[in-house]
Amino acid sequence: MFRTIYILLRDTGRRPWEVRWLRTDCLDTDTGEYVLIWDNHKARRNRRRLEISRDTAFAIQAWLTIRKTLKVPARSRTFLFPAARHGYDACIDADTMARTLRRWVDGLPELLTDAADKHGQPLPFDRNRIFPYAFRHTYAQRHADAGTDLHTLRDLMDHKSADTTMGYFKVSIQRRRAAVEAMRTHVVDRYGQPRPTSSATAYEARSVAVPFGNCTEPSNVKAGGGQCPIRFQCSGCGFYRPDPSFLPAVEDHIRALKADRETARALDVAEFVVRNLTDQIDSFQNVVTSIRTQLAAMPDNERHHLEEAAAVLRKVRAAAPLPLLPVPTFPTRGDPS
Ligand code: SF4
């Protein structure tokens, strides 16, 4: 039973509790392929269907054959993995599952990584990194490394958003390069006019990501993005180069600017403050409209490809924090400063 649980965790990437709660009728076929029927309790989507390999299906069948010979408590009758202890859930409990996996992993005589030490000997794998939920990450990483496209992987993981899926794997250098290659021809300037970059190398070497787009100002590029000479007034700057991967950030910023403008009006500030906010909103809105128009005019497969590249670049940027903006703060009541 535990061997089958391990195989299911490893091969299907389902969450540990989704494996625990599998039913005895969880195996089906669809046009000659084996399918696992499982419940996504987290998203309240039941009877999901996931294509699985023959080996995974055979492991389930082998366990079902053994299971038939066992005396199973009545409350566990429909569960693939019946309760191992009296008085617990109807299916195998999470604690037993995790402890059994730990015992097995700790008992393996050798567990090595692909990396080598200075003598060329393979380094040991950190066994603490092996626990039931970790298999969901390795499932996603395996697919990403094999080149599964992001939207297919999102479906396999049963996520609503591709950005959630991105949290499950690291982006390889090749994938990042491919994303830059796709994105570089869709760069615009602060007016929303196309300003394609000549090559992927130029995109990476001659610009740096700042919060709402790339910046091509040489001294800021050299400083890694944290040394804007004009306090990140990107919407009015000739060095500003946004692209579709920055759309969510720009749209969030427009919402924040609108909220600031409302606050400013309520505070009865000088007209130039409101005007400045309005000009920024209009300028960022031009960028968004231009990029959205570009996207809408693309054939579906091309747009799909570009959205995937955008998600990859957002993931890369999330791993390297962007410079913090010098946000002015209003003094609180009673604050002498
Ligand atoms: S305002 Fe923006 S685009 Fe212009 S130099 Fe500063 S960070 Fe770069």
Short mmCIF file of C-alpha atoms and ligand atoms in Angstrom, two decimals:
data_model
loop_
_atom_site.label_atom_id
_atom_site.label_comp_id
_atom_site.label_asym_id
_atom_site.label_seq_id
_atom_site.Cartn_x
_atom_site.Cartn_y
_atom_site.Cartn_z
CA MET A 1 0.00 0.00 0.00
CA PHE A 2 2.74 2.47 0.92
CA ARG A 3 4.65 1.66 -2.23
CA THR A 4 1.55 2.52 -4.29
CA ILE A 5 1.06 5.75 -2.34
CA TYR A 6 4.65 6.70 -3.09
CA ILE A 7 4.24 5.89 -6.79
CA LEU A 8 1.08 8.01 -6.96
CA LEU A 9 2.69 10.96 -5.17
CA ARG A 10 5.70 10.75 -7.46
CA ASP A 11 3.96 10.12 -10.79
CA THR A 12 0.80 12.20 -10.51
CA GLY A 13 1.86 15.25 -8.47
CA ARG A 14 -1.46 15.22 -6.59
CA ARG A 15 -1.50 16.75 -3.14
CA PRO A 16 -0.95 14.21 -0.34
CA TRP A 17 -4.55 14.46 0.85
CA GLU A 18 -5.81 13.97 -2.70
CA VAL A 19 -3.89 10.71 -2.84
CA ARG A 20 -5.16 9.67 0.60
CA TRP A 21 -8.76 10.28 -0.46
CA LEU A 22 -8.65 8.34 -3.72
CA ARG A 23 -11.50 5.87 -4.11
CA THR A 24 -11.33 2.27 -5.25
CA ASP A 25 -12.93 3.28 -8.57
CA CYS A 26 -10.22 5.89 -9.27
CA LEU A 27 -8.86 4.12 -12.32
CA ASP A 28 -10.56 4.53 -15.69
CA THR A 29 -9.62 4.57 -19.37
CA ASP A 30 -10.21 7.17 -22.00
CA THR A 31 -9.56 6.41 -25.70
CA GLY A 32 -7.08 3.74 -24.71
CA GLU A 33 -5.23 5.81 -22.09
CA TYR A 34 -5.35 5.27 -18.36
CA VAL A 35 -6.97 8.04 -16.35
CA LEU A 36 -6.90 8.75 -12.63
CA ILE A 37 -10.15 10.10 -11.16
CA TRP A 38 -9.45 12.35 -8.20
CA ASP A 39 -11.09 15.14 -6.21
CA ASN A 40 -9.63 18.62 -5.98
CA HIS A 41 -11.02 19.42 -2.52
CA LYS A 42 -9.02 22.64 -2.27
CA ALA A 43 -10.78 24.16 -5.29
CA ARG A 44 -13.99 22.18 -4.74
CA ARG A 45 -13.71 20.49 -8.14
CA ASN A 46 -14.50 16.81 -7.90
CA ARG A 47 -14.14 13.86 -10.25
CA ARG A 48 -11.17 15.40 -12.07
CA ARG A 49 -9.48 13.25 -14.71
CA LEU A 50 -5.72 13.03 -15.06
CA GLU A 51 -4.04 10.94 -17.74
CA ILE A 52 -1.48 8.62 -16.15
CA SER A 53 1.14 6.21 -17.46
CA ARG A 54 0.59 2.48 -17.81
CA ASP A 55 3.13 1.80 -15.05
CA THR A 56 1.24 4.02 -12.63
CA ALA A 57 -2.03 2.35 -13.58
CA PHE A 58 -0.48 -1.11 -13.14
CA ALA A 59 0.72 -0.14 -9.66
CA ILE A 60 -2.86 0.81 -8.71
CA GLN A 61 -4.20 -2.43 -10.18
CA ALA A 62 -1.58 -4.48 -8.31
CA TRP A 63 -2.55 -2.81 -5.05
CA LEU A 64 -6.28 -3.33 -5.75
CA THR A 65 -5.61 -7.05 -6.18
CA ILE A 66 -3.89 -7.20 -2.79
CA ARG A 67 -6.50 -4.97 -1.20
CA LYS A 68 -9.26 -7.44 -2.17
CA THR A 69 -7.62 -10.08 0.03
CA LEU A 70 -7.59 -7.82 3.12
CA LYS A 71 -10.20 -7.32 5.78
CA VAL A 72 -11.04 -3.63 5.53
CA PRO A 73 -13.14 -1.71 8.11
CA ALA A 74 -16.64 -0.89 6.83
CA ARG A 75 -15.98 2.85 6.94
CA SER A 76 -12.98 2.40 4.61
CA ARG A 77 -14.84 0.31 2.08
CA THR A 78 -14.72 2.81 -0.80
CA PHE A 79 -11.25 4.20 -0.14
CA LEU A 80 -8.27 2.99 -2.16
CA PHE A 81 -6.03 3.29 0.88
CA PRO A 82 -8.03 2.20 3.92
CA ALA A 83 -7.39 3.45 7.44
CA ALA A 84 -4.33 1.87 8.98
CA ARG A 85 -5.46 2.55 12.54
CA HIS A 86 -8.73 2.21 14.41
CA GLY A 87 -10.68 5.34 15.25
CA TYR A 88 -9.01 7.49 12.63
CA ASP A 89 -10.21 8.74 9.24
CA ALA A 90 -11.82 6.28 6.89
CA CYS A 91 -8.72 6.47 4.69
CA ILE A 92 -5.04 6.34 5.59
CA ASP A 93 -4.15 9.26 7.87
CA ALA A 94 -1.62 11.93 6.86
CA ASP A 95 0.64 11.26 9.82
CA THR A 96 1.04 7.55 9.06
CA MET A 97 1.70 8.36 5.43
CA ALA A 98 4.38 10.96 6.24
CA ARG A 99 6.07 8.86 8.94
CA THR A 100 6.23 5.77 6.72
CA LEU A 101 7.77 7.77 3.89
CA ARG A 102 10.31 9.26 6.33
CA ARG A 103 11.27 5.82 7.68
CA TRP A 104 11.77 4.50 4.16
CA VAL A 105 13.81 7.52 3.03
CA ASP A 106 15.98 7.45 6.16
CA GLY A 107 16.59 3.73 5.62
CA LEU A 108 17.89 4.08 2.06
CA PRO A 109 21.60 3.26 2.16
CA GLU A 110 22.59 5.93 -0.35
CA LEU A 111 20.86 8.95 -1.85
CA LEU A 112 23.00 11.17 -4.10
CA THR A 113 22.58 14.37 -6.10
CA ASP A 114 23.90 15.15 -9.60
CA ALA A 115 26.32 17.70 -8.09
CA ALA A 116 29.90 16.74 -7.22
CA ASP A 117 32.23 17.90 -4.44
CA LYS A 118 35.77 19.22 -5.10
CA HIS A 119 37.07 15.64 -5.40
CA GLY A 120 34.49 14.82 -8.06
CA GLN A 121 32.42 12.68 -5.69
CA PRO A 122 28.62 13.02 -5.86
CA LEU A 123 27.18 15.04 -2.99
CA PRO A 124 24.55 13.41 -0.76
CA PHE A 125 20.93 14.48 -1.22
CA ASP A 126 19.40 16.28 1.75
CA ARG A 127 16.82 13.74 2.94
CA ASN A 128 14.86 16.38 4.84
CA ARG A 129 13.73 17.69 1.49
CA ILE A 130 11.74 14.53 0.86
CA PHE A 131 8.21 14.71 2.26
CA PRO A 132 4.79 13.99 0.70
CA TYR A 133 4.03 17.50 -0.61
CA ALA A 134 7.50 17.86 -2.17
CA PHE A 135 6.51 15.38 -4.87
CA ARG A 136 4.03 17.92 -6.23
CA HIS A 137 6.91 20.32 -6.83
CA THR A 138 9.11 17.68 -8.46
CA TYR A 139 6.21 16.68 -10.71
CA ALA A 140 5.91 20.30 -11.91
CA GLN A 141 9.68 20.69 -12.25
CA ARG A 142 9.99 17.46 -14.28
CA HIS A 143 7.33 18.66 -16.70
CA ALA A 144 8.88 22.14 -16.94
CA ASP A 145 12.32 20.64 -17.63
CA ALA A 146 10.82 18.41 -20.30
CA GLY A 147 9.43 21.50 -22.05
CA THR A 148 5.72 21.06 -21.19
CA ASP A 149 4.14 24.40 -22.02
CA LEU A 150 2.95 26.44 -19.09
CA HIS A 151 -0.76 26.30 -19.88
CA THR A 152 -0.69 22.52 -20.24
CA LEU A 153 1.19 22.29 -16.95
CA ARG A 154 -1.35 24.60 -15.31
CA ASP A 155 -4.10 22.19 -16.45
CA LEU A 156 -2.15 19.19 -15.19
CA MET A 157 -1.74 20.85 -11.79
CA ASP A 158 -5.43 21.87 -11.92
CA HIS A 159 -4.60 25.50 -11.15
CA LYS A 160 -6.75 28.41 -12.29
CA SER A 161 -3.80 30.74 -12.80
CA ALA A 162 -0.53 30.02 -14.59
CA ASP A 163 1.22 32.28 -12.05
CA THR A 164 0.29 29.78 -9.30
CA THR A 165 1.83 27.00 -11.39
CA MET A 166 4.99 29.07 -11.81
CA GLY A 167 5.48 28.89 -8.05
CA TYR A 168 6.09 25.16 -8.33
CA PHE A 169 9.23 25.11 -10.43
CA LYS A 170 12.41 26.97 -11.19
CA VAL A 171 12.97 28.51 -14.60
CA SER A 172 15.89 27.04 -16.51
CA ILE A 173 18.32 29.27 -18.42
CA GLN A 174 17.00 27.95 -21.75
CA ARG A 175 13.42 28.71 -20.80
CA ARG A 176 14.32 32.21 -19.68
CA ARG A 177 16.23 32.82 -22.92
CA ALA A 178 13.28 31.61 -25.00
CA ALA A 179 10.95 33.92 -23.04
CA VAL A 180 13.22 36.93 -23.64
CA GLU A 181 13.46 36.03 -27.33
CA ALA A 182 9.64 36.01 -27.57
CA MET A 183 9.25 39.24 -25.58
CA ARG A 184 11.93 41.44 -27.12
CA THR A 185 9.89 42.26 -30.24
CA HIS A 186 6.91 43.45 -28.18
CA VAL A 187 8.66 46.18 -26.22
CA VAL A 188 7.04 49.65 -26.34
CA ASP A 189 8.05 53.10 -25.11
CA ARG A 190 6.24 55.43 -22.75
CA TYR A 191 3.83 56.48 -25.52
CA GLY A 192 2.99 52.85 -26.27
CA GLN A 193 4.90 53.02 -29.57
CA PRO A 194 6.74 49.81 -30.62
CA ARG A 195 10.42 49.84 -29.66
CA PRO A 196 11.57 46.24 -30.36
CA THR A 197 14.96 45.27 -28.97
CA SER A 198 17.51 44.11 -31.54
CA SER A 199 18.35 40.82 -29.80
CA ALA A 200 17.71 38.80 -26.66
CA THR A 201 21.21 39.76 -25.52
CA ALA A 202 20.41 43.46 -25.93
CA TYR A 203 17.16 43.01 -23.96
CA GLU A 204 19.06 41.47 -21.07
CA ALA A 205 22.25 43.53 -21.21
CA ARG A 206 20.96 47.00 -22.08
CA SER A 207 17.93 47.15 -19.86
CA VAL A 208 17.06 46.38 -16.29
CA ALA A 209 13.68 45.56 -14.75
CA VAL A 210 12.20 48.31 -12.59
CA PRO A 211 8.73 48.03 -11.07
CA PHE A 212 6.57 48.86 -14.12
CA GLY A 213 8.79 48.01 -17.07
CA ASN A 214 12.37 47.82 -18.22
CA CYS A 215 14.68 50.80 -17.88
CA THR A 216 17.41 51.51 -20.45
CA GLU A 217 19.07 54.44 -18.67
CA PRO A 218 22.77 53.35 -18.75
CA SER A 219 23.77 54.33 -15.19
CA ASN A 220 20.67 52.68 -13.76
CA VAL A 221 21.25 49.54 -15.85
CA LYS A 222 24.81 49.41 -14.52
CA ALA A 223 23.54 49.81 -10.96
CA GLY A 224 21.07 46.91 -11.37
CA GLY A 225 17.98 49.14 -11.39
CA GLY A 226 18.24 50.72 -7.96
CA GLN A 227 19.75 54.07 -8.99
CA CYS A 228 17.13 55.90 -11.01
CA PRO A 229 18.32 59.49 -11.41
CA ILE A 230 14.72 60.85 -11.38
CA ARG A 231 13.06 58.81 -8.65
CA PHE A 232 11.29 56.28 -10.89
CA GLN A 233 9.08 58.72 -12.78
CA CYS A 234 8.95 56.07 -15.54
CA SER A 235 5.70 57.14 -17.14
CA GLY A 236 7.38 60.39 -18.21
CA CYS A 237 10.82 59.05 -19.00
CA GLY A 238 12.37 58.40 -22.41
CA PHE A 239 14.28 55.40 -21.03
CA TYR A 240 11.12 53.52 -20.03
CA ARG A 241 10.57 50.28 -22.01
CA PRO A 242 7.59 48.22 -20.83
CA ASP A 243 6.45 45.00 -22.51
CA PRO A 244 3.53 42.58 -22.05
CA SER A 245 5.22 40.83 -19.11
CA PHE A 246 4.73 44.03 -17.07
CA LEU A 247 1.00 44.39 -17.78
CA PRO A 248 -0.26 43.18 -14.35
CA ALA A 249 2.23 45.47 -12.55
CA VAL A 250 1.29 48.50 -14.65
CA GLU A 251 -2.44 47.85 -14.22
CA ASP A 252 -2.01 47.48 -10.45
CA HIS A 253 -0.07 50.72 -10.42
CA ILE A 254 -2.80 52.55 -12.33
CA ARG A 255 -5.32 51.39 -9.71
CA ALA A 256 -3.02 52.61 -6.92
CA LEU A 257 -2.52 55.98 -8.63
CA LYS A 258 -6.28 56.40 -8.98
CA ALA A 259 -6.74 55.68 -5.29
CA ASP A 260 -4.00 58.20 -4.48
CA ARG A 261 -5.73 60.79 -6.64
CA GLU A 262 -8.98 60.28 -4.73
CA THR A 263 -7.14 60.67 -1.44
CA ALA A 264 -5.35 63.75 -2.72
CA ARG A 265 -8.67 65.34 -3.77
CA ALA A 266 -10.19 64.55 -0.37
CA LEU A 267 -7.21 66.24 1.28
CA ASP A 268 -7.81 69.31 -0.85
CA VAL A 269 -4.21 69.37 -2.08
CA ALA A 270 -2.83 71.83 -4.65
CA GLU A 271 -4.07 71.27 -8.19
CA PHE A 272 -0.60 70.36 -9.51
CA VAL A 273 -0.55 67.25 -7.28
CA VAL A 274 -3.80 65.98 -8.80
CA ARG A 275 -2.62 66.94 -12.26
CA ASN A 276 0.61 65.02 -11.82
CA LEU A 277 -1.28 61.91 -10.77
CA THR A 278 -3.70 62.26 -13.68
CA ASP A 279 -0.84 62.64 -16.16
CA GLN A 280 0.83 59.51 -14.81
CA ILE A 281 -2.44 57.57 -15.01
CA ASP A 282 -3.02 58.69 -18.62
CA SER A 283 0.51 57.86 -19.64
CA PHE A 284 0.48 54.37 -18.09
CA GLN A 285 -2.99 53.83 -19.55
CA ASN A 286 -1.61 54.56 -23.04
CA VAL A 287 0.98 51.85 -22.52
CA VAL A 288 -1.65 49.35 -21.35
CA THR A 289 -4.03 50.15 -24.23
CA SER A 290 -1.27 49.81 -26.78
CA ILE A 291 -0.06 46.46 -25.41
CA ARG A 292 -3.61 45.11 -25.05
CA THR A 293 -4.38 46.14 -28.65
CA GLN A 294 -1.21 44.37 -29.84
CA LEU A 295 -2.21 41.22 -27.95
CA ALA A 296 -5.79 41.27 -29.24
CA ALA A 297 -4.56 41.46 -32.84
CA MET A 298 -2.39 38.35 -32.53
CA PRO A 299 -3.45 34.88 -33.63
CA ASP A 300 -4.44 32.74 -30.61
CA ASN A 301 -1.37 30.50 -30.67
CA GLU A 302 1.00 33.47 -30.87
CA ARG A 303 -0.75 35.26 -27.99
CA HIS A 304 -0.72 32.06 -25.97
CA HIS A 305 3.04 31.74 -26.57
CA LEU A 306 3.65 35.37 -25.58
CA GLU A 307 1.55 35.09 -22.41
CA GLU A 308 3.56 32.05 -21.42
CA ALA A 309 6.81 33.96 -22.01
CA ALA A 310 5.43 36.84 -19.92
CA ALA A 311 4.65 34.50 -17.04
CA VAL A 312 8.18 33.04 -17.22
CA LEU A 313 9.75 36.50 -17.07
CA ARG A 314 7.54 37.50 -14.12
CA LYS A 315 8.70 34.38 -12.34
CA VAL A 316 12.35 35.24 -13.03
CA ARG A 317 11.81 38.77 -11.72
CA ALA A 318 9.98 37.52 -8.64
CA ALA A 319 13.12 35.57 -7.74
CA ALA A 320 15.23 38.76 -7.93
CA PRO A 321 13.44 41.51 -5.97
CA LEU A 322 12.92 44.77 -7.85
CA PRO A 323 14.17 48.05 -6.39
CA LEU A 324 11.83 49.64 -3.87
CA LEU A 325 10.21 52.85 -4.94
CA PRO A 326 10.87 55.95 -2.89
CA VAL A 327 7.20 56.25 -1.84
CA PRO A 328 6.45 59.52 -0.06
CA THR A 329 4.61 58.99 3.22
CA PHE A 330 2.11 61.34 4.80
CA PRO A 331 2.89 62.23 8.43
CA THR A 332 0.50 60.65 10.89
CA ARG A 333 -1.51 62.79 13.29
CA GLY A 334 0.71 64.06 16.07
CA ASP A 335 3.92 63.13 14.25
CA PRO A 336 6.17 66.22 14.65
CA SER A 337 8.27 65.29 11.61
S1 SF4 B 1 12.36 56.92 -14.53
FE1 SF4 B 1 12.22 54.73 -14.88
S2 SF4 B 1 12.90 54.46 -16.95
FE2 SF4 B 1 13.56 56.51 -16.37
S3 SF4 B 1 15.62 56.25 -15.60
FE3 SF4 B 1 14.28 56.06 -13.88
S4 SF4 B 1 13.88 53.89 -13.67
FE4 SF4 B 1 14.70 54.24 -15.70
#
